[in-house]
């Protein structure tokens, strides 16, 4: 790994050079110059150009496969007029000076689009001024090209390295001129990701691959009913296993509560795992056997669907209009709890040292959040903690929840040595946290062949409430109610609309999962729009366009219709369905084609269209959307997570099946060049997938599916 | 504990481990090659795929004691010799990996497939690769990359290209 220590050594001890910091990620981010003396104090060293011309960027977005290690440096390279290969990347370590550092909410390009480009443009202008002064010419006669400032008339040039020291003495321009989109050489163009080679040769270093000297391995026995208390531990058999060093009581710290646990410490992880399997622990499970039940949870959501929720917004007195409407319908749409199941299980190496400092090596989505949680948990100050973020072998939201990291903190503090905690797949699947299962109670009506009334009652557990204890009992959860409001969907329901919410609580831990609630509520919204479209007697595309005036939405749908050949007449037994959903500032629509086959259907093809505004690499937008198609279909037709009698019914991939290559359909992705501000890319492709499939199945078979997941081979 | 003499990527190594330790953990924690990954521990995900005498196996379910003395073990670090294997190059050309964690296993399965089936159809690929999960969803690109690698192996072997 490129260690942060080496990076600081070269940057702070080389006392010449040029460094620019970005004080915040706000659009009007102010730039701040860091003189070499201050660099050694580590204030905002974001971008550093040294006297040898090396360009270093401290990347504030860990890479979990979404391509941030290309997207972020591209923004800088574009404005600095250098090739992507010239920018060396160092992962940020969570310290506050780097601002927000969490890969989540599809935020990398959205948040960094302005500030990183602005820093690059400012540096370019300062280097240009320096060269112009040296040549005694006007800056207008000079331009930046491939790491040099060139004088137009004479063709002479100076490298950034030759200019860096003097440039660093200049005032930073407050409003450097950003390049115009038409002049982009990197942004918006196909470029290979430079970190792909290390990912095909086994050289990439993930959390699981970290070894540090003196390290011991831990496998943690978690409470099968998640929150049970330890009644007794018999470790006789465990201690007979070669390599087992000790057995310790420990804990699993979740944001909202802690659970008791037992850790087996060994000289290697296989021994620790064998030791864990040999433990005989009695648990006092209280009444979790009765209460931890997804069936009971969903029963409560269906009960809530029969009652009024808390209104987030209501326009045009929906309830009265619905009561008197002549053409109306209502339905419940259910989505399951889901495990993120990144193929790299949760793991962390932590060393709580004798001097009170802490060093961490872990695959975390946000070193800033990890730092906050570690400081809060170990009662240490940020300056005592050093976080080395590794590559993440998938995350999808899971690795921004730090129970596994804090387990390693607890054990290292106790054992006074570096400890590597590695979860098993069974830990990952049976312990959560999960995407919450949710219910959408939908009501709507149609007047004069148009969908004019719509109510989405969102029901279930609140992530904000459970994870952050941040929701009042009389408050509609703004995380999701905003997302399903007509303000977000842009549907114009002329007569009345309503968004409401009921919080059904559960002790099952929940957290954000790729696209968060959009992954739940896209299902209810877009399948129900399809139901109402059929009530209008119109084609589902036409019925949508009739209530959409937003140009970007219309363009997305019209492009989808064209690319997916929506209007073609299909043979009997084949059907197409579509759905559109806006999330993370991007609009994505999908069209799924299915064919009847025995008692079920086969997915023939998925076409997806995304308008994500400006984007960095079209190939990566496609890759992310391909991933969203697979994950969206998996969520629809493979396994959900269920709890019966207090325990998770699924334990590994034989019960929590994921889509495999033989089940993955043909897919086609189209990107709209809208020129809008950048939207998200990592998540917005997912929400329309399941409803497009459900609507296709209705078109092909006449069967309306309202509960996920379902068995696509047997719809009877 | 028992001593095992192994040949990993054409190098002889000696390890002293418990006989029931899966080959995966021997390779990772005793031989020190970290490219082979742990994903499920029950041969359901394929992240741990290595070659034993050119056959793809799930190393998480293969105790070291059943690995024959003269067996040749090949891992992701050993398929390329001095340069990238055609499959690795195709993976780069098609920009297959996202997080990349499962890709060592995917590539090991693909290399084995092309040895026995140099000209695979999509169906051959689906059959050979369905034991390897990818949560990032790179399946469409894996298919394309395998076709590409197939073409490149054939053309470099001088047996003509084309599918």
GROMACS .gro file of C-alpha atoms in nm, chain B residues 5-7 12 52-53 67-73:
model
   13
  721UNK     CA    1   0.574  -2.957   0.066
  722UNK     CA    2   0.383  -2.774  -0.203
  723UNK     CA    3   0.444  -2.640  -0.550
  728UNK     CA    4   0.845  -2.511  -0.392
  768UNK     CA    5  -0.489  -2.778  -0.887
  769UNK     CA    6  -0.305  -2.950  -1.175
  783UNK     CA    7  -0.360  -3.197  -0.187
  784UNK     CA    8  -0.129  -3.459  -0.335
  785UNK     CA    9   0.241  -3.423  -0.279
  786UNK     CA   10   0.332  -3.354  -0.640
  787UNK     CA   11   0.029  -3.145  -0.719
  788UNK     CA   12   0.082  -2.816  -0.895
  789UNK     CA   13  -0.109  -2.528  -0.746
   0.00000   0.00000   0.00000
